[in-house]
């Protein structure tokens, strides 16, 4: 029995593509988990969703001209948030509506480009002598880490590495910015810079996670680990550690599941994360369902025995 | 009053939000070493003025000077400390009391915000001064209303800023904490601090504030309490006189009777003497 | 270019039955979405619209596997997503926007897994990107039914829904069943998403559910006018989008959404009162210092 389990765990490692997938998956998991703590505390889940969708036209254009997809993605991701900021300063509309309008506009343009790829490819071939390779749209949208190329790995590592470095170095200022931007401004910090740094990090992490999990599900990586950790602790340091652990565990489980079930890798990773959250929701000490039901029961028993329940 | 004696100068500012003018031609001078109350109804521009002084928004016209410099310069030197309203704080944020107080020192620390010995000392001192040393490792959500105010007051103290702006500092706290905070504010004022308070509590401010500014789309009047906090001005700000403010018209000055008595005694009026709280 | 050429350009698509259907269906979907979009924008449910449209995927996948109408699967799945969001919110301290992101991606992931494990994916691509140019009769019927039911319900509950969006506490105080209104609005959202799936596809449904309402909001202060303007904007964008997609041979959903966005930005610049050009002109005119603005005298 134990031998079977060992075989189950080790078999994928015979394949180079699996080793690469696991390594990349873990890196992406770590990067997104760290960022996710800030994003969830700042209430930017929708922003994460928006930035990740807005990169599509950038990726397509990058492919057409032969540039690294990361550059196209980052440019358009940043452009979308700048546009969101610009519109929200000038209209009375609520933030969530503006974000929705802008990212769907970008994504719509992206879909137009995707649908015209063959003819656009011919156009660049005729005019610039450059024939873009075949673009697998599904891997952009839904990830394809099992088939990731070495060139893409390089971009992922660079984007992920920069993100991690910036976040960890400036984590105190970023945390202050998430907690109390007014105080940050009062003591002379450049809150505009912090705002756009965090957004740029969102765009970068999308670039990093693109190949692993795809555009549509990136927001899960940027939201769920933070949520899991938030259910378990009151201290930010521990929150970071827990988020990273949760993310790495789900990435590993997800990749394994995808290998054995022959199912979408991105889907498996995200579902694993969601199930982990559900588990934590139920069993978390103090904040989980079981813990709260138990303490309610104890309180009822205490008052039933004639003692006054103490004021919390 | 010359330049060096003026802590805050608001020079005819106008602020508009997306076409709606919230404040027009507002003028205010707060002298150094005074406690000044900003009063006015909700929506009348009180918090707008507050934000303009703090530099949280840029006026469309006019300017704000802090100790003779622009707000941006004052911010860079950390001359302004800010205490937020309770509603604006995310109490579920995973930071402890000492984390929050340390945030007051960020302006002095290096780019990576590594705390030095002096920063840690200041944090400890500030916590002691507000009586929160025992709670330093608690997450802020675990604190009572009064303790929460004191934690943020400690942050302002740790910042070593001589000008403090407090947004509704007395809302929702117990009498004991209120007394403690008022005492602390008086001590700071005597030390030369300038304190601006945004408040609704008309009845009690007369007992410890030196200056007041009445706001209704502009600064209707500002200056020392005795000459500014008059029935006329209050009527212009609020559209009438409240039931719980009783004026002693017999004396030459017109300030609430309870406050007059309290000043004569040198104490703060007891809670039951101040109706309408 | 003579007038005849323009007329030809305009009339050419009408020769094709599939184009006539496409124009009709997308205009219809545009109307339904626009009507609902006004409520969503006012209630601040834009993110929920995004979430619900993604949450329908597993339902659609299972419907195809079981041979059930896709609309049924989508509706059930979308509603399940909304209910799950509510449940998680009530039982955890996690903030609302985080919960929404978490739940809808979980549902979408489940849908992806199921799709990736089942061989036939043709119809499912249409669900993701829309397929109004090639819509089949069964799907057309489901779209029409879902949309009509949604319109009918909104027609009946118009005022109550508006009050619920504006001031749910007052609604409760005067005896309205706010729980019922809440779930009705959610169900309408799910129905509308189902209807819009065919026109623009799952990923872009949220655009149809936000942009028309937002555009209307920039143009007027009155709700009825807002709805009419939203409908107008939506119908124009759907028709123009389908035309564009026909002539460019490009993604229909993408074209519709792009046109909608352009209309929004156009309105943003040119709107009579709130538009940027008007406000720029206002700011340039100097306001005399002696202007006495009415002080606030009422609470």
PDB file of C-alpha atoms in Angstrom, chain A residues 51 55 58-59 68-80 196 199-205 207:
ATOM      1  CA  UNK A  51      -5.879  43.528 -14.456  1.00  0.00           C
ATOM      2  CA  UNK A  55      -3.690  41.837 -20.391  1.00  0.00           C
ATOM      3  CA  UNK A  58      -1.232  42.938 -24.844  1.00  0.00           C
ATOM      4  CA  UNK A  59      -0.348  39.278 -25.030  1.00  0.00           C
ATOM      5  CA  UNK A  68       8.024  38.588 -25.070  1.00  0.00           C
ATOM      6  CA  UNK A  69       4.437  38.157 -23.962  1.00  0.00           C
ATOM      7  CA  UNK A  70       5.320  39.490 -20.521  1.00  0.00           C
ATOM      8  CA  UNK A  71       6.025  42.946 -21.885  1.00  0.00           C
ATOM      9  CA  UNK A  72       2.737  43.129 -23.760  1.00  0.00           C
ATOM     10  CA  UNK A  73       0.826  41.850 -20.763  1.00  0.00           C
ATOM     11  CA  UNK A  74       2.463  44.237 -18.334  1.00  0.00           C
ATOM     12  CA  UNK A  75       1.939  47.257 -20.582  1.00  0.00           C
ATOM     13  CA  UNK A  76      -1.733  46.625 -21.128  1.00  0.00           C
ATOM     14  CA  UNK A  77      -2.317  45.637 -17.520  1.00  0.00           C
ATOM     15  CA  UNK A  78      -0.853  48.914 -16.365  1.00  0.00           C
ATOM     16  CA  UNK A  79      -2.657  50.852 -19.086  1.00  0.00           C
ATOM     17  CA  UNK A  80      -5.978  49.499 -17.901  1.00  0.00           C
ATOM     18  CA  UNK A 196       0.730  52.332  -8.669  1.00  0.00           C
ATOM     19  CA  UNK A 199      -1.037  47.816  -9.247  1.00  0.00           C
ATOM     20  CA  UNK A 200       2.137  47.200 -11.190  1.00  0.00           C
ATOM     21  CA  UNK A 201       2.801  44.219  -8.949  1.00  0.00           C
ATOM     22  CA  UNK A 202      -0.671  42.952  -9.818  1.00  0.00           C
ATOM     23  CA  UNK A 203       0.187  43.203 -13.490  1.00  0.00           C
ATOM     24  CA  UNK A 204       3.547  41.496 -12.966  1.00  0.00           C
ATOM     25  CA  UNK A 205       2.034  38.656 -11.004  1.00  0.00           C
ATOM     26  CA  UNK A 207       2.402  37.843 -16.178  1.00  0.00           C
TER      27      UNK A 207
END
